[in-house]
Short mmCIF file of C-alpha atoms and ligand atoms in Angstrom, two decimals:
data_model
loop_
_atom_site.label_atom_id
_atom_site.label_comp_id
_atom_site.label_asym_id
_atom_site.label_seq_id
_atom_site.Cartn_x
_atom_site.Cartn_y
_atom_site.Cartn_z
CA UNK A 1 51.51 40.04 51.34
CA UNK A 2 50.70 42.96 49.10
CA UNK A 3 53.51 44.57 47.13
CA UNK A 4 52.86 47.87 48.94
CA UNK A 5 53.45 46.17 52.29
CA UNK A 6 56.71 44.50 51.26
CA UNK A 7 59.79 46.17 52.69
CA UNK A 8 61.81 47.15 49.61
CA UNK A 9 63.54 50.46 50.25
CA UNK A 10 67.36 50.12 50.10
CA UNK A 11 66.90 46.38 49.66
CA UNK A 12 67.89 44.02 46.87
CA UNK A 13 64.56 42.90 45.43
CA UNK A 14 64.42 39.98 42.99
CA UNK A 15 61.65 40.40 40.45
CA UNK A 16 60.66 37.39 38.32
CA UNK A 17 59.28 38.96 35.14
CA UNK A 18 58.03 37.38 31.93
CA UNK A 19 60.25 38.92 29.25
CA UNK A 20 59.89 35.99 26.85
CA UNK A 21 59.41 38.07 23.69
CA UNK A 22 59.56 36.88 20.07
CA UNK A 23 62.87 37.64 18.36
CA UNK A 24 63.99 37.79 14.74
CA UNK A 25 67.67 37.43 13.86
CA UNK A 26 69.12 38.82 10.61
CA UNK A 27 72.05 37.26 8.71
CA UNK A 28 74.66 38.99 10.89
CA UNK A 29 73.16 37.54 14.07
CA UNK A 30 71.68 40.93 14.97
CA UNK A 31 68.53 40.35 17.00
CA UNK A 32 65.37 42.47 16.91
CA UNK A 33 62.36 42.18 19.22
CA UNK A 34 59.27 41.72 17.05
CA UNK A 35 56.69 42.27 19.82
CA UNK A 36 57.66 43.97 23.08
CA UNK A 37 54.23 43.52 24.73
CA UNK A 38 55.57 41.40 27.57
CA UNK A 39 58.36 43.87 28.35
CA UNK A 40 55.80 46.70 28.44
CA UNK A 41 53.58 44.67 30.76
CA UNK A 42 56.53 44.18 33.13
CA UNK A 43 57.42 47.87 33.41
CA UNK A 44 54.90 49.01 36.07
CA UNK A 45 56.22 46.68 38.80
CA UNK A 46 59.86 47.49 38.06
CA UNK A 47 59.17 51.25 37.84
CA UNK A 48 57.18 51.14 41.09
CA UNK A 49 60.00 49.38 42.94
CA UNK A 50 62.57 51.89 41.60
CA UNK A 51 60.43 54.75 42.84
CA UNK A 52 60.43 53.18 46.29
CA UNK A 53 64.21 53.01 46.33
CA UNK A 54 64.63 49.29 45.77
CA UNK A 55 67.66 47.75 44.09
CA UNK A 56 65.81 45.78 41.45
CA UNK A 57 67.33 42.56 40.08
CA UNK A 58 65.25 41.03 37.29
CA UNK A 59 65.09 37.27 36.68
CA UNK A 60 63.58 36.15 33.37
CA UNK A 61 63.88 33.55 30.62
CA UNK A 62 63.89 33.64 26.85
CA UNK A 63 62.94 30.71 24.64
CA UNK A 64 64.04 27.16 25.32
CA UNK A 65 67.83 27.04 25.65
CA UNK A 66 67.55 23.64 27.40
CA UNK A 67 69.90 24.40 30.26
CA UNK A 68 72.90 25.71 28.30
CA UNK A 69 74.05 29.16 27.17
CA UNK A 70 72.78 29.99 23.66
CA UNK A 71 74.02 33.37 22.38
CA UNK A 72 70.86 33.89 20.28
CA UNK A 73 68.76 33.61 23.45
CA UNK A 74 70.66 36.12 25.58
CA UNK A 75 68.54 38.63 27.50
CA UNK A 76 70.98 41.45 26.62
CA UNK A 77 68.78 42.98 23.86
CA UNK A 78 65.73 42.64 26.12
CA UNK A 79 67.53 44.55 28.87
CA UNK A 80 68.20 47.28 26.29
CA UNK A 81 64.54 47.52 25.34
CA UNK A 82 63.52 47.53 29.01
CA UNK A 83 65.80 50.54 29.57
CA UNK A 84 64.08 52.42 26.72
CA UNK A 85 60.60 51.64 28.04
CA UNK A 86 61.57 52.41 31.62
CA UNK A 87 63.33 55.63 30.63
CA UNK A 88 66.21 54.71 32.93
CA UNK A 89 69.49 52.83 32.67
CA UNK A 90 69.29 49.05 33.05
CA UNK A 91 72.40 47.02 33.83
CA UNK A 92 72.98 43.55 32.43
CA UNK A 93 75.20 40.73 33.71
CA UNK A 94 75.88 37.86 31.31
CA UNK A 95 75.50 35.30 34.11
CA UNK A 96 72.67 33.74 36.11
CA UNK A 97 74.61 33.41 39.37
CA UNK A 98 78.21 33.52 40.54
CA UNK A 99 80.86 36.09 41.32
CA UNK A 100 80.12 38.51 38.48
CA UNK A 101 76.49 38.69 39.64
CA UNK A 102 77.35 39.16 43.33
CA UNK A 103 79.89 41.85 42.45
CA UNK A 104 77.39 43.79 40.28
CA UNK A 105 74.67 43.52 42.92
CA UNK A 106 77.08 44.82 45.59
CA UNK A 107 77.66 47.92 43.46
CA UNK A 108 73.93 48.76 43.12
CA UNK A 109 72.34 51.90 44.53
CA UNK A 110 68.64 52.37 45.41
CA UNK A 111 66.66 52.81 42.18
CA UNK A 112 69.11 50.79 40.06
CA UNK A 113 67.84 48.01 37.81
CA UNK A 114 69.92 44.98 36.84
CA UNK A 115 68.86 42.17 34.50
CA UNK A 116 70.58 38.80 34.89
CA UNK A 117 71.16 36.43 31.97
CA UNK A 118 68.43 34.02 30.78
CA UNK A 119 67.73 31.88 33.86
CA UNK A 120 67.18 28.84 31.63
CA UNK A 121 70.86 28.89 30.68
CA UNK A 122 71.26 27.21 34.08
CA UNK A 123 69.94 23.61 33.94
CA UNK A 124 68.84 23.81 37.59
CA UNK A 125 66.13 26.39 36.74
CA UNK A 126 63.82 23.85 35.10
CA UNK A 127 65.15 20.70 36.81
CA UNK A 128 62.55 18.17 37.95
CA UNK A 129 64.78 17.59 40.99
CA UNK A 130 63.70 19.93 43.80
CA UNK A 131 67.10 19.63 45.48
CA UNK A 132 68.89 20.84 42.35
CA UNK A 133 66.47 23.74 41.96
CA UNK A 134 66.99 24.62 45.61
CA UNK A 135 70.76 25.03 45.16
CA UNK A 136 70.13 27.66 42.47
CA UNK A 137 67.50 29.42 44.60
CA UNK A 138 69.95 29.45 47.56
CA UNK A 139 72.55 31.23 45.44
CA UNK A 140 70.09 34.05 44.69
CA UNK A 141 68.71 34.15 48.24
CA UNK A 142 72.28 34.66 49.56
CA UNK A 143 72.21 38.30 48.43
CA UNK A 144 68.51 39.15 47.85
CA UNK A 145 66.19 40.45 50.58
CA UNK A 146 62.76 40.19 48.92
CA UNK A 147 61.02 38.50 45.99
CA UNK A 148 58.29 39.82 43.69
CA UNK A 149 56.42 37.40 41.45
CA UNK A 150 55.42 39.26 38.29
CA UNK A 151 55.92 36.69 35.51
CA UNK A 152 52.34 35.55 35.01
CA UNK A 153 53.42 33.51 31.97
CA UNK A 154 55.40 31.18 34.28
CA UNK A 155 53.32 30.98 37.48
CA UNK A 156 52.05 27.54 36.43
CA UNK A 157 55.64 26.25 36.50
CA UNK A 158 57.49 24.63 39.40
CA UNK A 159 60.84 26.29 38.64
CA UNK A 160 63.71 27.72 40.67
CA UNK A 161 62.97 31.37 39.80
CA UNK A 162 59.21 30.88 40.31
CA UNK A 163 58.61 28.69 43.36
CA UNK A 164 61.89 27.69 45.03
CA UNK A 165 63.21 31.23 45.39
CA UNK A 166 59.82 32.53 46.52
CA UNK A 167 59.79 30.18 49.52
CA UNK A 168 63.12 31.59 50.72
CA UNK A 169 62.30 35.31 50.89
CA UNK A 170 59.63 37.78 52.02
CA UNK A 171 57.44 37.88 48.90
CA UNK A 172 54.53 39.49 47.12
CA UNK A 173 52.76 39.42 43.79
CA UNK A 174 53.70 42.17 41.35
CA UNK A 175 51.27 44.56 39.70
CA UNK A 176 50.84 42.38 36.61
CA UNK A 177 50.26 39.11 38.49
CA UNK A 178 47.83 40.96 40.78
CA UNK A 179 45.80 42.20 37.83
CA UNK A 180 45.79 38.77 36.18
CA UNK A 181 44.61 37.09 39.40
CA UNK A 182 41.90 39.68 40.05
CA UNK A 183 40.57 39.39 36.49
CA UNK A 184 40.40 35.60 36.52
CA UNK A 185 38.89 35.59 40.01
CA UNK A 186 36.10 37.80 38.72
CA UNK A 187 35.16 35.41 35.89
CA UNK A 188 35.72 32.19 37.82
CA UNK A 189 33.75 32.86 41.00
CA UNK A 190 30.32 34.42 40.98
CA UNK A 191 30.45 36.05 37.52
CA UNK A 192 27.81 38.59 36.56
CA UNK A 193 25.26 37.06 34.18
CA UNK A 194 24.68 36.38 31.36
CA UNK A 195 28.07 34.67 31.40
CA UNK A 196 29.31 33.77 27.93
CA UNK A 197 32.40 31.69 27.17
CA UNK A 198 33.80 31.66 23.64
CA UNK A 199 36.14 28.76 22.88
CA UNK A 200 38.05 28.13 19.68
CA UNK A 201 41.59 27.51 18.53
CA UNK A 202 42.90 24.37 17.02
CA UNK A 203 42.23 21.35 19.21
CA UNK A 204 39.46 20.17 21.53
CA UNK A 205 42.00 18.12 23.45
CA UNK A 206 43.81 21.35 24.45
CA UNK A 207 40.60 22.86 25.82
CA UNK A 208 38.86 19.81 27.25
CA UNK A 209 39.67 20.58 30.88
CA UNK A 210 38.48 24.18 30.39
CA UNK A 211 35.22 22.93 28.92
CA UNK A 212 34.75 20.48 31.79
CA UNK A 213 35.41 23.16 34.42
CA UNK A 214 33.30 25.93 32.88
CA UNK A 215 30.32 24.04 31.50
CA UNK A 216 28.72 23.91 34.94
CA UNK A 217 28.92 27.65 35.46
CA UNK A 218 28.27 29.39 32.11
CA UNK A 219 25.02 30.50 30.52
CA UNK A 220 26.19 30.30 26.91
CA UNK A 221 29.06 28.44 25.29
CA UNK A 222 30.07 29.46 21.78
CA UNK A 223 32.33 27.04 19.91
CA UNK A 224 34.45 27.95 16.90
CA UNK A 225 37.89 27.29 15.43
CA UNK A 226 39.24 23.87 14.54
CA UNK A 227 37.64 22.29 17.61
CA UNK A 228 34.15 23.08 16.28
CA UNK A 229 34.50 20.28 13.72
CA UNK A 230 34.85 17.60 16.36
CA UNK A 231 31.61 19.01 17.85
CA UNK A 232 29.91 18.90 14.43
CA UNK A 233 31.16 15.33 13.90
CA UNK A 234 29.85 14.41 17.36
CA UNK A 235 26.45 15.57 16.11
CA UNK A 236 26.80 13.19 13.17
CA UNK A 237 27.80 15.70 10.47
CA UNK A 238 30.42 15.16 7.76
CA UNK A 239 33.35 17.55 8.17
CA UNK A 240 35.40 16.79 5.03
CA UNK A 241 39.10 17.48 5.54
CA UNK A 242 38.51 19.80 8.51
CA UNK A 243 40.54 19.36 11.68
CA UNK A 244 38.98 16.39 13.46
CA UNK A 245 39.94 14.52 16.61
CA UNK A 246 38.04 11.27 16.14
CA UNK A 247 39.00 9.85 19.53
CA UNK A 248 37.50 12.93 21.22
CA UNK A 249 34.03 12.37 19.77
CA UNK A 250 32.63 10.37 22.73
CA UNK A 251 33.98 12.97 25.20
CA UNK A 252 32.47 15.79 23.17
CA UNK A 253 29.13 13.95 23.04
CA UNK A 254 29.26 13.82 26.84
CA UNK A 255 29.99 17.58 27.00
CA UNK A 256 27.02 18.27 24.70
CA UNK A 257 24.83 16.17 27.00
CA UNK A 258 26.14 17.89 30.16
CA UNK A 259 25.47 21.29 28.62
CA UNK A 260 21.93 20.24 27.77
CA UNK A 261 21.24 18.91 31.27
CA UNK A 262 22.55 22.08 32.90
CA UNK A 263 20.57 24.38 30.64
CA UNK A 264 23.68 25.82 29.00
CA UNK A 265 23.09 27.28 25.54
CA UNK A 266 25.72 25.51 23.44
CA UNK A 267 26.13 27.25 20.09
CA UNK A 268 27.89 25.53 17.19
CA UNK A 269 28.59 26.90 13.69
CA UNK A 270 25.57 26.88 11.38
CA UNK A 271 27.74 27.79 8.40
CA UNK A 272 31.42 27.46 7.63
CA UNK A 273 34.04 29.03 5.36
CA UNK A 274 35.61 26.07 3.55
CA UNK A 275 38.75 25.95 1.40
CA UNK A 276 40.23 23.33 -0.91
CA UNK A 277 43.64 23.70 0.74
CA UNK A 278 45.23 25.10 3.91
CA UNK A 279 46.50 28.21 2.13
CA UNK A 280 45.70 31.91 1.83
CA UNK A 281 45.21 31.56 -1.95
CA UNK A 282 43.02 28.44 -1.80
CA UNK A 283 39.60 28.33 -3.44
CA UNK A 284 37.06 29.44 -0.80
CA UNK A 285 33.28 29.21 -0.34
CA UNK A 286 30.67 29.45 2.40
CA UNK A 287 28.55 26.35 3.04
CA UNK A 288 26.00 25.25 5.63
CA UNK A 289 27.53 23.31 8.52
CA UNK A 290 25.70 20.16 7.34
CA UNK A 291 26.95 20.53 3.77
CA UNK A 292 30.75 20.53 4.00
CA UNK A 293 31.86 19.01 0.68
CA UNK A 294 34.17 16.01 0.55
CA UNK A 295 37.78 17.17 0.09
CA UNK A 296 37.20 20.66 1.55
CA UNK A 297 38.20 21.90 4.99
CA UNK A 298 36.53 24.41 7.31
CA UNK A 299 38.91 27.23 8.19
CA UNK A 300 36.53 29.81 9.67
CA UNK A 301 32.99 30.15 11.02
CA UNK A 302 30.59 31.48 8.37
CA UNK A 303 28.80 34.87 8.33
CA UNK A 304 25.50 33.52 9.72
CA UNK A 305 27.37 31.96 12.63
CA UNK A 306 29.25 35.22 13.24
CA UNK A 307 25.90 37.06 13.47
CA UNK A 308 24.46 34.46 15.85
CA UNK A 309 27.57 34.61 18.07
CA UNK A 310 27.57 38.42 18.07
CA UNK A 311 23.92 38.27 19.16
CA UNK A 312 24.71 35.87 21.95
CA UNK A 313 27.36 38.32 23.16
CA UNK A 314 25.32 41.50 22.86
CA UNK A 315 23.77 41.40 26.37
CA UNK A 316 26.58 39.51 28.13
CA UNK A 317 27.84 40.81 31.49
CA UNK A 318 30.86 38.48 31.71
CA UNK A 319 32.82 37.11 28.76
CA UNK A 320 35.79 34.76 28.61
CA UNK A 321 37.45 34.20 25.26
CA UNK A 322 40.02 31.53 24.53
CA UNK A 323 40.93 30.53 20.99
CA UNK A 324 40.32 32.17 17.59
CA UNK A 325 37.25 31.31 15.50
CA UNK A 326 39.29 30.52 12.39
CA UNK A 327 42.73 30.61 10.84
CA UNK A 328 42.90 34.38 11.39
CA UNK A 329 46.56 34.47 10.29
CA UNK A 330 45.31 34.18 6.68
CA UNK A 331 43.07 37.05 5.54
CA UNK A 332 40.33 34.91 3.89
CA UNK A 333 39.72 33.12 7.22
CA UNK A 334 39.92 36.08 9.61
CA UNK A 335 36.37 37.45 9.34
CA UNK A 336 34.80 35.16 11.94
CA UNK A 337 37.41 35.99 14.57
CA UNK A 338 37.15 39.70 13.72
CA UNK A 339 33.35 39.72 14.02
CA UNK A 340 33.29 37.85 17.32
CA UNK A 341 36.14 39.91 18.82
CA UNK A 342 34.39 43.09 17.69
CA UNK A 343 31.13 41.95 19.34
CA UNK A 344 32.99 41.22 22.56
CA UNK A 345 34.75 44.56 22.51
CA UNK A 346 31.39 46.34 22.05
CA UNK A 347 29.27 44.44 24.59
CA UNK A 348 28.69 45.68 28.16
CA UNK A 349 30.48 42.71 29.71
CA UNK A 350 33.64 42.37 31.75
CA UNK A 351 35.80 40.73 29.08
CA UNK A 352 38.79 38.51 29.72
CA UNK A 353 40.94 37.09 26.93
CA UNK A 354 43.19 34.12 27.71
CA UNK A 355 45.34 32.41 25.09
CA UNK A 356 48.36 33.69 23.22
CA UNK A 357 46.85 33.37 19.75
CA UNK A 358 43.59 35.07 20.73
CA UNK A 359 45.59 38.03 22.07
CA UNK A 360 47.68 38.03 18.89
CA UNK A 361 44.47 38.05 16.82
CA UNK A 362 43.22 41.17 18.63
CA UNK A 363 46.45 42.95 17.77
CA UNK A 364 46.73 41.65 14.19
CA UNK A 365 43.11 42.47 13.35
CA UNK A 366 43.37 45.90 14.96
CA UNK A 367 40.39 45.46 17.29
CA UNK A 368 41.90 47.68 19.99
CA UNK A 369 43.37 46.05 23.07
CA UNK A 370 42.03 48.81 25.32
CA UNK A 371 38.46 47.72 24.49
CA UNK A 372 38.93 44.52 26.52
CA UNK A 373 39.04 44.57 30.30
CA UNK A 374 41.87 42.09 30.50
CA UNK A 375 44.09 40.40 27.92
CA UNK A 376 46.16 37.81 29.71
CA UNK A 377 49.91 37.75 29.17
CA UNK A 378 50.10 34.03 29.97
CA UNK A 379 48.54 31.51 27.59
CA UNK A 380 49.39 28.34 29.53
CA UNK A 381 48.84 29.88 32.95
CA UNK A 382 45.46 31.35 31.93
CA UNK A 383 44.33 27.98 30.56
CA UNK A 384 45.24 26.29 33.84
CA UNK A 385 43.30 28.92 35.82
CA UNK A 386 40.27 28.39 33.56
CA UNK A 387 40.67 24.66 34.18
CA UNK A 388 40.20 25.45 37.87
CA UNK A 389 43.70 24.34 38.84
CA UNK A 390 45.85 25.80 41.58
CA UNK A 391 49.07 27.22 40.12
CA UNK A 392 52.28 26.53 42.09
CA UNK A 393 53.71 30.02 41.54
CA UNK A 394 50.56 31.59 42.98
CA UNK A 395 50.08 29.05 45.78
CA UNK A 396 53.58 29.74 47.10
CA UNK A 397 52.71 33.43 47.52
CA UNK A 398 49.94 32.42 49.88
CA UNK A 399 52.05 30.07 52.02
CA UNK A 400 52.87 31.75 55.31
CA UNK A 401 56.44 33.07 55.36
P1 LIG B 1 45.03 30.27 21.94
O1 LIG B 1 46.53 30.44 21.83
O2 LIG B 1 44.31 31.58 21.84
O3 LIG B 1 44.64 29.46 23.12
P2 LIG B 1 45.07 27.99 20.18
O4 LIG B 1 46.55 27.88 20.37
O5 LIG B 1 44.24 26.93 20.79
O6 LIG B 1 44.56 29.43 20.65
O7 LIG B 1 44.72 27.97 18.65
C1 LIG B 1 45.16 28.95 17.76
C2 LIG B 1 45.31 28.39 16.38
O8 LIG B 1 44.14 27.73 15.94
C3 LIG B 1 45.57 29.49 15.39
O9 LIG B 1 46.91 29.39 14.92
C4 LIG B 1 44.55 29.24 14.26
O10 LIG B 1 45.10 29.35 12.97
C5 LIG B 1 44.12 27.82 14.55
N1 LIG B 1 42.78 27.55 14.01
C6 LIG B 1 41.64 28.24 14.21
N2 LIG B 1 40.63 27.73 13.50
C7 LIG B 1 41.12 26.69 12.81
C8 LIG B 1 40.56 25.76 11.88
N3 LIG B 1 39.28 25.81 11.54
N4 LIG B 1 41.37 24.81 11.36
C9 LIG B 1 42.66 24.75 11.72
N5 LIG B 1 43.25 25.59 12.60
C10 LIG B 1 42.49 26.55 13.14
MG1 LIG B 2 48.10 29.07 21.17
#
C-alpha cells in the first residue's frame, strides 16, 4: 500500500525511523549530535503524517545498548533535535512500552508527535526468537492503528520494530524508504547504459557478493580503495604492506575471468599513492601499480588512475558507487576519492551512492550532496540490495495484509 492510501487521520500511526545518529559526550555527560543527516532524512514522512492529522509515534534505535537501558544512548536529545527540524513540539517517553507509553499515547491529539525510548533498550527488539519479538510487537499493536516503515537503515533486519510489528497492522513504506527503493530499482533492473559501478572501501570480502551480483550486468567496473590491492595481487603484482586478503585471491581471479568473458571493462589502478606508515604525516610518493616498494602501503589511487576513472565515468548514464578510493579521512590520501566523486557528480548519469563511508566522504570533501541523484541512508541495507537479496523489512510490506 502507498503511504497516501493508508488511513492515518485521527489514528495512532507508528513510524519506524532511522534516527541512529553519531553522538559526542562531553565530560559532564552532555550529549551533542555530530551529524543530524538521518534525522533530517526522517522529517518528510513525519511532517506529512502530521499534516494529515495522524497521531505520530516514532520508534527508533540508537547505537548498540544490547537490550538494556544505557543513559548515554537515550533518544531524548534526538527527540529534541527532531522538534527543531520539524518546527513543532515533539513529546518523549523514557520507555519502549508499558503504562507510561499507553498513557501518553491516550493523551495525543491529531498532529502530535511522540518519540519512544531507544527500542533496543528492550532485549526483545533484536531477539533471534520470533516469539519473544512478537510479544513486544503485540504491546505496540495494542494501541497503534497503522505502521509506516521509514527506517531504511534497518530494513535488512528481522527485528520487532521492523518486521514483527509490520505484520500486525495496515502498513506502508514511508517517503524515505520509497525513494531508496525507487533509486535502487532503477540501477538494479534495466539500467540506462553505459552502466558504471565504482567499488572501493577497505575489504574485498565485504563487497564480494556485490561484485558477484553486478558483474553480469555492468559495462564498466572501476576498482579502488584497499580492495584494489587484492586485485593487483591476483594479477601477480607485489603490493608491499598494502591491505591484502590473501585467501580472496582465487575468488578475485575468478571475478577477473568472469568480467573478461562477459565483456565487462574491469579497471584497476595503474598508479598508487604509497606511504611508509598508516598516518597523515607519513612519507608519501606516487608509484606505478607494478612498482610498489617493499615496506610501503598503498593508501589511495594515483593521479593517472583518477584521470582514467574520471574518463570512464564521463559518458555514463547509470552509476553506482560503493566504497572510497583511498583513506579519504587523511588529507594526503583523499585526492583519488575527490576526483572520482567529482567526476560522478559532473557526469550525465543517474548516480546512486551506497555505503556509509562513501556518503561521509562526499560530505567531508565538500562535493555537494545535491549533485548526486541518491545518497543512501543505509549502508548495510544498500549493500544487501546491491547483492540482489530480498530484505525482510521490505518483503513484509508486500505481504498481503
Ligand atoms: P562504505 O562504508 O562506503 O561501504 P567501506 O566501509 O567498505 O566503505 O570502506 C571505507 C573505509 O575504507 C574508509 O574508512 C577508508 O579509510 C578505507 N580505505 C580506503 N582505501 C583504503 C586503503 N587503500 N587502505 C586501507 N583502507 C582504505
Ligand atoms: Mg563503511
